[in-house]
Amino acid sequence: MVCGKKMAGRDKVGFFLLALGVMMIGRSFTLCFSNDIWYDELFTVGMAEHSYGELVRFTAADVHPPLYYCIVKLFADLCKLIISSAGTVIPAKVVSVLPYLILLVYAVTFVRKRWGVFTGGLFLFCVTAMPQLSAYTVEARMYGWALLFVTAAFLHAQGLIAAGRAGSGVGDGGIPAGSSVGDGTRNLHGAALVIYGLAAAYTQYFACVAVVMVYLYLFLMLWRQDKKRIREWLFCVAASVIGYVPWLFALAGQISAVRENYWILPLTWRSLGGCVKFIMKPAFINDTVNTVLAVVLTVGYAVMFLWCGWQYKLEHKGRVLTKNGEETHFVTAAAGIGVLAGVVGFGFAASLLLRPVFVYRYMIPALGCFWLSFALCTDEILCKLNADSEKIENPEQDGRRRAPMESWRRGFGYGFLLLVVVAGLRDYRAFMGEEEYKIVMMRETETALSLIGPEDTVLYNFDQMQAVTGYYLPETVQRLLWRVQGETLIQEITSPCGYVEDVEELRQMLEEMQGEEKIKNLWFIGSFNSRDDIVAEWQNAGLEAEQMGSFLLERYWFNLYRISDSDHTTF
């Protein structure tokens, strides 16, 4: 809906939000220049250092499709061509910023042209700053790309609905239906929908579920507008299925592996509340304040959506398009929320019927649609406010005073928008502070790890810690887990790790090191409180553990110990 000249002030707000989004994306880019990663990111970095064939084989053995890892490898290889000394970690992080730059392009083009700069600015701000989303602008994981692919597919589905609508006489942007230009626009949106949908499906499986929800939305709209256009829908579906056939065999193997063993815990009905908190809970210092604000944000979002539904019922009387051929805000907003609801519903259904397969972060691919819906609802309530105010305040029309409802709407609309902006800025500031702290601590961690020589041996009590620190250690360092075996796949991707069962094996290692001409050390990287019990056990057996300090690697705190025999001899 376009509100006319009266909306200049609202457009200024849109440009301001757009500027905030650009600044946050720029700041995220600068935060990528740190060498710290955690266990999940190690899969990304490790796969990117293999050939494309090995990469696809590894992903087939894991639980994700291969496209994201191929994107990271391509970008990392290009960086290494330009700068021969470039590693993989920083390029992998920079790759996570790229989808938000593409979302910026969509915000200032597609979204702005169709719904105005206010909607485009608020949409970009929300997908960059709202809870959980800012972290994925730098984390070397596939979720930012999945969010981009699903959101772009949703936007092009909306464009396909409006473009060349048969029988309406008006197509996308006023193009006559059935014209060659209209057909070209329709074909462009259809091709983009298929490409983005396949990209989402090849990136993350819950992104694939989200795209299925987009296709369902498209089917319902085309069926309601003109049943003849279902042929277009069938063509898009057929192209998508054919494009996904090469991965179906790998998918079948992954499903079988998940049925046998998977790490996700069972869901309960309280998990629904957890979904809401994941999306809405901001990052202020006081957790009680955060919980209250999560409730307020959820209720406020619901009120805005229901108000838009009420206006739709009053004014459009069942019509899904406005007079100029554009889809109504409420229908698009409902579809965007429906994409997220479909992902959550599928996740719960699959978890209850088969085995637990859903965690909260799997909602992220659908959150672009969710926050676009919020931007549309906010635009609608403020747009309608100004349109009605023009009628009511103009004394030449009827001289009536503004109705109390209009004042309430003005206060609620702008007040809730201010709350969302404050919560988003606070969430991004918390994310930025955490990343800055990690960067500082990583310098100390790299200094500590540099103490470990190429001929040394390192013990661990935590599999993820040994895998991640192993990436920073010389390849010749022997890594051993204390009384546990490491995950097979990550060892194949990175490097192997053995294990030790008892103290006598450690004593024998120390004796062998003493007989070597080269200086060798036995180290222990201990995680969690169990490290104290392990050190106490070794000391009772006559070994000594000299603590070198406590360090942080991304999200893992650990103590570094140097192990020696009882007379404190260091080898």
Coordinates of C-alpha atoms in Angstrom, one line a residue:
M1 CA 0.0 0.0 0.0
V2 CA 1.4 3.4 -0.9
C3 CA 0.3 6.2 1.4
G4 CA 1.3 9.2 -0.6
K5 CA 3.1 12.5 0.2
K6 CA 2.1 12.4 3.9
M7 CA 4.5 9.5 4.4
A8 CA 7.7 11.5 4.0
G9 CA 8.4 11.2 7.8
R10 CA 7.9 7.5 7.7
D11 CA 10.3 7.2 4.8
K12 CA 12.9 9.0 6.8
V13 CA 12.5 6.4 9.5
G14 CA 12.9 3.8 6.8
F15 CA 16.2 5.3 5.6
F16 CA 17.4 5.6 9.2
L17 CA 16.7 1.9 9.8
L18 CA 18.3 1.0 6.4
A19 CA 21.4 3.0 7.5
L20 CA 21.5 1.1 10.8
G21 CA 21.4 -2.2 8.9
V22 CA 24.2 -1.2 6.6
M23 CA 26.4 -0.1 9.6
M24 CA 25.8 -3.4 11.4
I25 CA 26.6 -5.4 8.3
G26 CA 29.8 -3.4 7.9
R27 CA 30.7 -3.9 11.6
S28 CA 30.1 -7.6 11.3
F29 CA 32.5 -7.7 8.4
T30 CA 35.3 -6.2 10.5
L31 CA 34.6 -8.8 13.2
C32 CA 35.4 -11.6 10.8
F33 CA 39.1 -11.0 11.0
S34 CA 39.7 -13.3 13.9
N35 CA 41.1 -16.8 13.9
D36 CA 38.8 -18.4 16.5
I37 CA 36.3 -21.1 15.6
W38 CA 34.2 -23.7 17.5
Y39 CA 33.4 -27.3 16.8
D40 CA 30.6 -26.8 14.3
E41 CA 32.7 -24.2 12.4
L42 CA 35.5 -26.7 12.3
F43 CA 33.4 -28.9 10.0
T44 CA 33.0 -26.0 7.7
V45 CA 36.7 -25.0 7.7
G46 CA 37.9 -28.7 7.5
M47 CA 35.7 -29.5 4.6
A48 CA 36.7 -26.4 2.7
E49 CA 40.3 -27.6 2.8
H50 CA 39.5 -30.8 0.9
S51 CA 38.6 -31.3 -2.8
Y52 CA 35.0 -30.8 -4.0
G53 CA 34.6 -34.6 -4.4
E54 CA 35.8 -35.3 -0.8
L55 CA 33.6 -32.4 0.4
V56 CA 30.5 -33.9 -1.1
R57 CA 31.4 -37.3 0.3
F58 CA 31.8 -35.9 3.8
T59 CA 28.5 -34.0 3.7
A60 CA 26.8 -37.1 2.6
A61 CA 28.2 -38.9 5.6
D62 CA 27.0 -36.0 7.9
V63 CA 23.5 -34.5 8.2
H64 CA 23.7 -31.5 5.9
P65 CA 23.6 -30.9 2.1
P66 CA 26.8 -29.7 0.4
L67 CA 26.1 -26.3 -1.2
Y68 CA 27.1 -24.0 1.6
Y69 CA 30.4 -25.8 2.0
C70 CA 31.1 -25.5 -1.7
I71 CA 30.5 -21.8 -1.5
V72 CA 33.0 -21.5 1.4
K73 CA 35.6 -23.5 -0.4
L74 CA 35.2 -21.5 -3.6
F75 CA 35.6 -18.2 -1.8
A76 CA 38.5 -19.5 0.3
D77 CA 40.3 -20.8 -2.8
L78 CA 39.8 -17.4 -4.5
C79 CA 41.2 -15.6 -1.5
K80 CA 44.3 -18.0 -1.5
L81 CA 44.8 -17.2 -5.2
I82 CA 45.0 -13.5 -4.4
I83 CA 46.9 -13.9 -1.1
S84 CA 48.9 -17.1 -1.0
S85 CA 49.3 -16.9 2.8
A86 CA 45.5 -16.6 3.4
G87 CA 44.0 -19.3 5.6
T88 CA 40.5 -20.7 5.6
V89 CA 39.0 -19.4 8.9
I90 CA 38.7 -15.7 8.0
P91 CA 37.4 -16.3 4.5
A92 CA 34.9 -18.7 5.9
K93 CA 33.6 -16.0 8.3
V94 CA 33.5 -13.4 5.6
V95 CA 31.3 -15.7 3.5
S96 CA 28.7 -15.5 6.3
V97 CA 28.4 -11.7 5.8
L98 CA 27.8 -12.0 2.0
P99 CA 24.1 -13.2 2.3
Y100 CA 23.3 -10.1 4.3
L101 CA 24.8 -7.9 1.6
I102 CA 22.5 -9.7 -0.9
L103 CA 19.5 -9.1 1.5
L104 CA 20.5 -5.5 1.5
V105 CA 20.2 -5.4 -2.2
Y106 CA 16.7 -7.0 -2.0
A107 CA 15.7 -4.5 0.7
V108 CA 16.6 -1.5 -1.4
T109 CA 15.2 -2.9 -4.7
F110 CA 12.5 -5.5 -4.5
V111 CA 11.1 -4.7 -1.1
R112 CA 11.4 -1.0 -1.4
K113 CA 9.8 -0.8 -4.8
R114 CA 6.9 -3.0 -3.8
W115 CA 6.2 -1.9 -0.2
G116 CA 8.3 1.3 0.3
V117 CA 11.6 2.3 1.9
F118 CA 10.1 2.0 5.4
T119 CA 9.4 -1.7 5.0
G120 CA 12.7 -2.3 3.3
G121 CA 14.6 -0.5 6.1
L122 CA 12.8 -2.2 8.9
F123 CA 13.1 -5.6 7.3
L124 CA 16.9 -5.3 6.9
F125 CA 17.3 -4.0 10.4
C126 CA 15.3 -6.9 11.8
V127 CA 17.2 -9.7 10.0
T128 CA 20.5 -8.1 11.0
A129 CA 19.8 -7.2 14.7
M130 CA 17.0 -9.1 16.2
P131 CA 17.7 -11.9 18.7
Q132 CA 19.8 -14.8 17.4
L133 CA 20.3 -13.4 14.0
S134 CA 23.3 -11.1 14.4
A135 CA 25.6 -14.0 15.5
Y136 CA 25.1 -15.7 12.1
T137 CA 26.6 -12.7 10.3
V138 CA 30.1 -13.9 11.3
E139 CA 29.7 -17.6 12.3
A140 CA 31.0 -20.0 9.7
R141 CA 27.8 -21.9 9.4
M142 CA 25.1 -22.2 6.7
Y143 CA 22.2 -20.5 8.4
G144 CA 22.7 -17.0 7.0
W145 CA 22.7 -18.4 3.5
A146 CA 19.7 -20.5 4.2
L147 CA 17.9 -17.4 5.4
L148 CA 18.8 -15.6 2.2
F149 CA 17.7 -18.4 -0.1
V150 CA 14.3 -18.9 1.7
T151 CA 13.6 -15.2 1.9
A152 CA 14.5 -14.6 -1.8
A153 CA 12.3 -17.6 -2.8
F154 CA 9.4 -16.1 -0.8
L155 CA 9.9 -12.7 -2.5
H156 CA 10.0 -14.1 -6.0
A157 CA 6.9 -16.2 -5.2
Q158 CA 5.1 -13.0 -4.3
G159 CA 6.4 -11.5 -7.5
L160 CA 5.2 -14.4 -9.5
I161 CA 1.7 -14.1 -8.0
A162 CA 1.5 -10.4 -9.0
A163 CA 3.3 -10.7 -12.4
G164 CA 1.0 -11.2 -15.4
R165 CA -2.1 -12.2 -13.4
A166 CA -4.5 -13.7 -15.9
G167 CA -7.8 -11.9 -16.2
S168 CA -6.9 -9.0 -14.0
G169 CA -5.7 -6.7 -16.8
V170 CA -2.8 -5.6 -14.5
G171 CA 0.4 -7.4 -14.0
D172 CA 3.5 -6.7 -11.9
G173 CA 4.2 -3.0 -11.8
G174 CA 1.3 -2.1 -14.0
I175 CA 2.3 -4.4 -16.9
P176 CA -0.7 -5.7 -18.9
A177 CA -1.3 -9.3 -18.3
G178 CA -0.4 -11.6 -21.2
S179 CA 2.1 -9.1 -22.7
S180 CA 5.5 -10.2 -23.7
V181 CA 7.0 -8.0 -21.1
G182 CA 4.6 -9.4 -18.5
D183 CA 5.5 -13.0 -19.5
G184 CA 9.2 -12.1 -19.2
T185 CA 8.7 -10.8 -15.7
R186 CA 6.7 -13.9 -14.8
N187 CA 9.3 -16.2 -16.2
L188 CA 12.1 -14.3 -14.4
H189 CA 10.3 -14.7 -11.0
G190 CA 9.6 -18.3 -11.7
A191 CA 13.2 -19.1 -12.6
A192 CA 14.4 -17.2 -9.5
L193 CA 12.0 -19.1 -7.3
V194 CA 13.2 -22.5 -8.6
I195 CA 16.9 -21.5 -8.3
Y196 CA 16.6 -20.1 -4.8
G197 CA 14.4 -23.0 -3.7
L198 CA 16.9 -25.5 -4.9
A199 CA 19.7 -23.5 -3.3
A200 CA 17.9 -23.6 0.0
A201 CA 17.3 -27.4 -0.2
Y202 CA 21.0 -28.0 -1.0
T203 CA 22.0 -25.8 2.0
Q204 CA 19.9 -27.0 4.9
Y205 CA 17.0 -29.4 5.2
F206 CA 14.8 -27.2 7.3
A207 CA 15.4 -24.5 4.7
C208 CA 14.0 -27.0 2.3
V209 CA 10.9 -27.4 4.5
A210 CA 10.5 -23.6 4.5
V211 CA 10.6 -23.6 0.7
V212 CA 7.9 -26.2 0.6
M213 CA 5.8 -23.8 2.7
V214 CA 6.5 -21.1 0.1
Y215 CA 5.4 -23.4 -2.7
L216 CA 2.2 -24.2 -0.7
Y217 CA 1.5 -20.5 -0.3
L218 CA 2.1 -20.0 -4.1
F219 CA -0.3 -22.8 -4.9
L220 CA -3.1 -21.4 -2.8
M221 CA -2.7 -17.9 -4.2
L222 CA -2.7 -19.1 -7.8
W223 CA -5.6 -21.4 -7.3
R224 CA -7.6 -18.5 -5.8
Q225 CA -6.7 -16.1 -8.6
D226 CA -6.7 -18.2 -11.7
K227 CA -6.6 -22.0 -11.7
K228 CA -5.0 -22.0 -15.2
R229 CA -1.9 -20.7 -13.6
I230 CA -1.4 -23.9 -11.6
R231 CA 0.5 -25.1 -14.7
E232 CA 3.2 -22.6 -13.8
W233 CA 3.3 -23.9 -10.3
L234 CA 3.5 -27.5 -11.5
F235 CA 6.4 -26.6 -13.8
C236 CA 8.3 -24.9 -11.0
V237 CA 7.7 -28.0 -8.7
A238 CA 8.8 -30.4 -11.5
A239 CA 12.0 -28.4 -12.1
S240 CA 12.7 -28.3 -8.4
V241 CA 12.2 -32.1 -8.0
I242 CA 14.4 -32.9 -11.0
G243 CA 17.1 -30.6 -9.7
Y244 CA 17.1 -32.3 -6.3
V245 CA 17.2 -35.9 -7.6
P246 CA 21.0 -36.2 -7.6
W247 CA 21.0 -35.7 -3.8
L248 CA 18.1 -38.0 -2.9
F249 CA 20.3 -41.1 -2.5
A250 CA 22.6 -39.2 0.0
L251 CA 19.5 -37.9 1.8
A252 CA 18.1 -41.5 2.1
G253 CA 21.4 -42.6 3.7
Q254 CA 21.4 -39.6 6.1
I255 CA 17.8 -40.3 7.2
S256 CA 18.7 -43.9 8.0
A257 CA 21.7 -42.8 10.0
V258 CA 19.6 -40.3 12.0
R259 CA 17.0 -42.9 12.8
E260 CA 19.7 -45.1 14.3
N261 CA 21.6 -42.4 16.3
Y262 CA 21.3 -38.6 16.6
W263 CA 22.3 -36.1 19.3
I264 CA 19.1 -34.0 19.5
L265 CA 17.1 -34.3 22.8
P266 CA 13.4 -35.0 22.8
L267 CA 10.9 -32.1 22.5
T268 CA 8.1 -31.3 25.0
W269 CA 5.2 -28.9 24.9
R270 CA 7.5 -26.4 26.7
S271 CA 9.7 -26.4 23.6
L272 CA 7.0 -24.2 22.0
G273 CA 7.7 -21.6 24.5
G274 CA 11.4 -22.1 23.9
C275 CA 10.8 -21.3 20.2
V276 CA 9.2 -18.0 21.1
K277 CA 12.0 -17.1 23.5
F278 CA 14.6 -18.0 20.9
I279 CA 13.1 -15.6 18.4
M280 CA 12.0 -12.8 20.7
K281 CA 14.2 -12.8 23.8
P282 CA 16.6 -9.8 23.7
A283 CA 20.0 -9.6 25.4
F284 CA 19.8 -7.0 28.2
I285 CA 21.8 -7.7 31.3
N286 CA 18.8 -8.7 33.5
D287 CA 17.4 -12.1 32.4
T288 CA 14.0 -11.2 34.0
V289 CA 13.8 -8.1 31.9
N290 CA 14.6 -10.1 28.9
T291 CA 11.9 -12.6 29.6
V292 CA 9.3 -9.8 30.1
L293 CA 10.4 -8.1 26.9
A294 CA 10.1 -11.4 25.0
V295 CA 6.5 -11.6 26.1
V296 CA 5.8 -8.0 25.3
L297 CA 7.4 -8.3 21.8
T298 CA 5.4 -11.5 21.1
V299 CA 2.1 -9.9 22.2
G300 CA 2.9 -6.7 20.3
Y301 CA 3.7 -8.6 17.1
A302 CA 0.4 -10.6 17.5
V303 CA -1.6 -7.4 18.1
M304 CA -0.2 -5.8 15.0
F305 CA -0.9 -8.9 12.9
L306 CA -4.5 -9.2 14.2
W307 CA -5.1 -5.6 13.6
C308 CA -4.0 -6.0 10.0
G309 CA -6.3 -9.0 9.7
W310 CA -9.2 -6.9 11.0
Q311 CA -8.5 -4.1 8.5
Y312 CA -8.2 -6.7 5.7
K313 CA -11.6 -8.1 6.6
L314 CA -13.3 -4.7 6.8
E315 CA -11.8 -3.1 3.7
H316 CA -11.0 -5.9 1.2
K317 CA -14.0 -8.1 1.8
G318 CA -12.1 -11.3 0.8
R319 CA -10.1 -9.9 -2.0
V320 CA -6.4 -10.8 -2.0
L321 CA -5.3 -8.0 -4.3
T322 CA -5.8 -4.2 -4.2
K323 CA -7.2 -2.3 -7.1
N324 CA -3.7 -1.8 -8.6
G325 CA -3.0 -5.5 -8.7
E326 CA -0.7 -5.6 -5.6
E327 CA -1.1 -8.2 -3.0
T328 CA -2.5 -6.9 0.3
H329 CA -0.1 -6.6 3.3
F330 CA -2.1 -8.9 5.5
V331 CA -2.0 -11.8 3.0
T332 CA 1.8 -11.5 2.5
A333 CA 2.3 -11.2 6.2
A334 CA 0.2 -14.2 7.0
A335 CA 2.2 -16.2 4.4
G336 CA 5.5 -15.1 5.9
I337 CA 4.4 -16.2 9.4
G338 CA 3.0 -19.4 7.9
V339 CA 6.5 -20.3 6.5
L340 CA 7.9 -20.2 10.1
A341 CA 4.9 -22.0 11.5
G342 CA 5.3 -24.7 8.9
V343 CA 8.9 -25.3 9.8
V344 CA 8.1 -25.5 13.5
G345 CA 5.2 -27.8 12.8
F346 CA 7.2 -30.1 10.6
G347 CA 10.0 -30.2 13.2
F348 CA 7.7 -31.1 16.0
A349 CA 5.8 -33.7 13.9
A350 CA 9.0 -35.4 12.7
S351 CA 10.4 -35.4 16.2
L352 CA 7.3 -36.9 17.7
L353 CA 6.7 -39.5 15.0
L354 CA 10.2 -40.6 14.2
R355 CA 12.9 -39.3 16.5
P356 CA 14.0 -35.8 17.8
V357 CA 15.4 -33.9 14.8
F358 CA 14.5 -30.3 15.7
V359 CA 16.5 -27.6 17.5
Y360 CA 15.6 -23.9 17.8
R361 CA 18.3 -22.7 15.4
Y362 CA 16.6 -24.7 12.6
M363 CA 14.0 -21.9 12.5
I364 CA 16.5 -19.3 11.3
P365 CA 16.0 -20.0 7.6
A366 CA 12.4 -19.0 8.0
L367 CA 13.0 -15.9 10.1
G368 CA 13.6 -13.6 7.1
C369 CA 10.0 -14.2 6.1
F370 CA 8.9 -13.8 9.7
W371 CA 10.5 -10.4 10.1
L372 CA 9.4 -9.3 6.6
S373 CA 5.9 -10.0 7.9
F374 CA 6.5 -7.8 10.9
A375 CA 7.8 -5.0 8.7
L376 CA 4.6 -5.3 6.5
C377 CA 2.3 -5.2 9.6
T378 CA 4.1 -2.2 11.0
D379 CA 3.9 -0.4 7.6
E380 CA 0.2 -1.2 7.4
I381 CA -0.6 0.1 10.8
L382 CA 1.4 3.3 10.3
C383 CA 0.3 3.7 6.7
K384 CA -3.4 3.4 7.6
L385 CA -2.9 5.7 10.4
N386 CA -1.7 8.5 8.2
A387 CA -4.3 7.8 5.5
D388 CA -7.2 7.9 8.1
S389 CA -5.6 10.9 9.8
E390 CA -5.7 12.8 6.5
K391 CA -9.5 12.2 6.3
I392 CA -10.2 13.0 9.9
E393 CA -8.0 16.0 10.5
N394 CA -8.8 17.9 7.3
P395 CA -11.4 20.5 8.4
E396 CA -12.5 21.0 4.8
Q397 CA -13.7 17.4 4.7
D398 CA -15.9 17.0 7.7
G399 CA -14.3 19.0 10.6
R400 CA -14.4 15.9 12.9
R401 CA -11.9 15.5 15.6
R402 CA -9.5 12.6 15.5
A403 CA -11.1 9.5 17.0
P404 CA -9.5 8.2 20.2
M405 CA -8.7 5.0 18.4
E406 CA -6.4 6.9 16.1
S407 CA -4.4 8.3 19.0
W408 CA -4.1 4.8 20.5
R409 CA -2.9 3.5 17.1
R410 CA -0.4 6.2 16.8
G411 CA 1.0 5.6 20.2
F412 CA 1.1 1.8 19.9
G413 CA 2.5 1.8 16.4
Y414 CA 5.4 4.1 17.0
G415 CA 5.9 3.0 20.6
F416 CA 6.2 -0.7 19.6
L417 CA 8.5 0.2 16.7
L418 CA 10.8 2.1 19.1
L419 CA 10.8 -1.0 21.5
V420 CA 11.8 -3.2 18.6
V421 CA 14.6 -0.9 17.5
V422 CA 16.0 -0.6 21.1
A423 CA 15.8 -4.4 21.6
G424 CA 17.5 -5.0 18.2
L425 CA 20.3 -2.5 18.9
R426 CA 20.9 -3.9 22.3
D427 CA 21.0 -7.5 20.9
Y428 CA 23.5 -6.4 18.3
R429 CA 25.6 -4.5 20.9
A430 CA 25.7 -7.6 23.1
F431 CA 26.8 -9.7 20.1
M432 CA 29.5 -7.2 19.1
G433 CA 30.8 -7.0 22.7
E434 CA 31.0 -10.8 22.9
E435 CA 32.9 -11.0 19.6
E436 CA 35.3 -8.3 20.6
Y437 CA 36.0 -10.1 23.8
K438 CA 36.6 -13.4 22.0
I439 CA 39.1 -11.6 19.7
V440 CA 41.1 -10.3 22.6
M441 CA 41.1 -13.6 24.4
M442 CA 42.0 -15.5 21.2
R443 CA 45.4 -13.7 21.1
E444 CA 46.2 -15.1 24.6
T445 CA 45.0 -18.5 23.5
E446 CA 47.2 -18.6 20.4
T447 CA 50.2 -17.6 22.6
A448 CA 49.5 -20.4 25.0
L449 CA 49.0 -23.0 22.2
S450 CA 52.3 -21.9 20.7
L451 CA 54.0 -23.4 23.8
I452 CA 53.2 -26.8 22.4
G453 CA 56.0 -28.0 20.2
P454 CA 55.8 -30.1 17.0
E455 CA 57.1 -33.2 18.8
D456 CA 54.8 -32.9 21.9
T457 CA 51.8 -35.0 23.0
V458 CA 48.5 -33.4 24.2
L459 CA 45.8 -35.1 26.3
Y460 CA 42.2 -34.0 26.4
N461 CA 39.1 -34.9 28.3
F462 CA 36.7 -33.3 25.8
D463 CA 36.3 -34.4 22.2
Q464 CA 35.3 -31.1 20.8
M465 CA 38.2 -29.3 22.5
Q466 CA 40.8 -31.7 21.0
A467 CA 39.3 -31.4 17.5
V468 CA 39.2 -27.6 17.6
T469 CA 42.6 -27.0 19.2
G470 CA 44.1 -29.7 16.9
Y471 CA 43.4 -27.3 14.0
Y472 CA 45.8 -24.7 15.5
L473 CA 48.6 -27.2 16.5
P474 CA 51.3 -28.6 14.2
E475 CA 50.2 -31.7 12.3
T476 CA 53.0 -33.7 14.0
V477 CA 51.6 -33.2 17.5
Q478 CA 50.1 -36.4 18.9
R479 CA 46.6 -35.8 20.3
L480 CA 45.0 -38.3 22.7
L481 CA 41.6 -38.4 24.5
W482 CA 41.5 -39.5 28.1
R483 CA 39.2 -42.6 28.4
V484 CA 37.0 -41.7 25.4
Q485 CA 37.1 -42.0 21.6
G486 CA 36.7 -39.1 19.2
E487 CA 34.1 -38.7 16.5
T488 CA 35.1 -40.6 13.4
L489 CA 33.9 -38.1 10.8
I490 CA 35.7 -35.1 12.2
Q491 CA 38.9 -37.1 12.5
E492 CA 38.6 -38.0 8.8
I493 CA 38.0 -34.4 7.9
T494 CA 40.8 -33.0 10.0
S495 CA 43.3 -35.4 11.6
P496 CA 43.2 -38.6 13.7
C497 CA 43.1 -38.7 17.5
G498 CA 43.9 -41.6 19.8
Y499 CA 42.9 -42.3 23.3
V500 CA 44.5 -43.3 26.7
E501 CA 42.9 -45.7 29.2
D502 CA 45.0 -45.5 32.4
V503 CA 47.8 -43.6 34.2
E504 CA 50.4 -46.3 33.5
E505 CA 50.2 -45.4 29.8
L506 CA 51.0 -41.8 30.7
R507 CA 53.9 -42.9 32.9
Q508 CA 55.3 -45.0 30.0
M509 CA 55.0 -42.0 27.7
L510 CA 57.0 -39.8 30.1
E511 CA 59.7 -42.5 30.3
E512 CA 59.9 -42.7 26.6
M513 CA 60.1 -38.9 26.2
Q514 CA 63.0 -38.9 28.8
G515 CA 65.0 -41.3 26.6
E516 CA 64.5 -39.2 23.5
E517 CA 67.3 -36.8 22.3
K518 CA 64.7 -34.1 21.3
I519 CA 62.9 -32.1 24.0
K520 CA 59.3 -33.4 24.2
N521 CA 56.5 -32.4 26.6
L522 CA 53.3 -34.0 27.7
W523 CA 50.4 -31.5 27.9
F524 CA 46.9 -31.7 29.2
I525 CA 44.1 -29.4 27.9
G526 CA 41.4 -29.8 30.5
S527 CA 37.8 -28.7 30.1
F528 CA 34.9 -28.5 32.6
N529 CA 35.1 -29.3 36.3
S530 CA 36.0 -32.9 35.5
R531 CA 39.6 -31.7 34.7
D532 CA 40.2 -31.2 38.5
D533 CA 39.2 -34.8 39.2
I534 CA 41.5 -36.0 36.5
V535 CA 44.5 -34.0 37.7
A536 CA 43.9 -35.2 41.2
E537 CA 43.9 -38.8 40.0
W538 CA 47.2 -38.3 38.2
Q539 CA 48.7 -36.6 41.2
N540 CA 47.7 -39.5 43.5
A541 CA 49.5 -41.8 41.0
G542 CA 52.7 -39.9 41.3
L543 CA 52.4 -37.5 38.4
E544 CA 52.5 -33.7 38.5
A545 CA 50.4 -31.2 36.5
E546 CA 51.7 -27.7 36.3
Q547 CA 48.9 -25.3 35.4
M548 CA 50.0 -22.7 32.8
G549 CA 46.8 -20.7 32.8
S550 CA 43.2 -20.6 31.8
F551 CA 42.2 -19.6 28.2
L552 CA 39.2 -19.1 26.0
L553 CA 38.9 -20.4 22.4
E554 CA 35.7 -19.1 20.9
R555 CA 33.3 -20.5 23.4
Y556 CA 35.5 -23.1 25.1
W557 CA 37.3 -22.3 28.4
F558 CA 40.2 -24.6 29.2
N559 CA 43.2 -25.0 31.5
L560 CA 46.6 -25.8 30.1
Y561 CA 48.8 -28.1 32.2
R562 CA 52.3 -29.5 31.6
I563 CA 52.6 -33.1 32.9
S564 CA 55.8 -34.4 34.5
D565 CA 56.8 -37.2 36.9
S566 CA 56.8 -36.8 40.7
D567 CA 60.3 -35.2 40.9
H568 CA 59.0 -32.4 38.7
T569 CA 61.3 -33.3 35.9
T570 CA 60.2 -31.7 32.6
F571 CA 61.0 -33.5 29.5

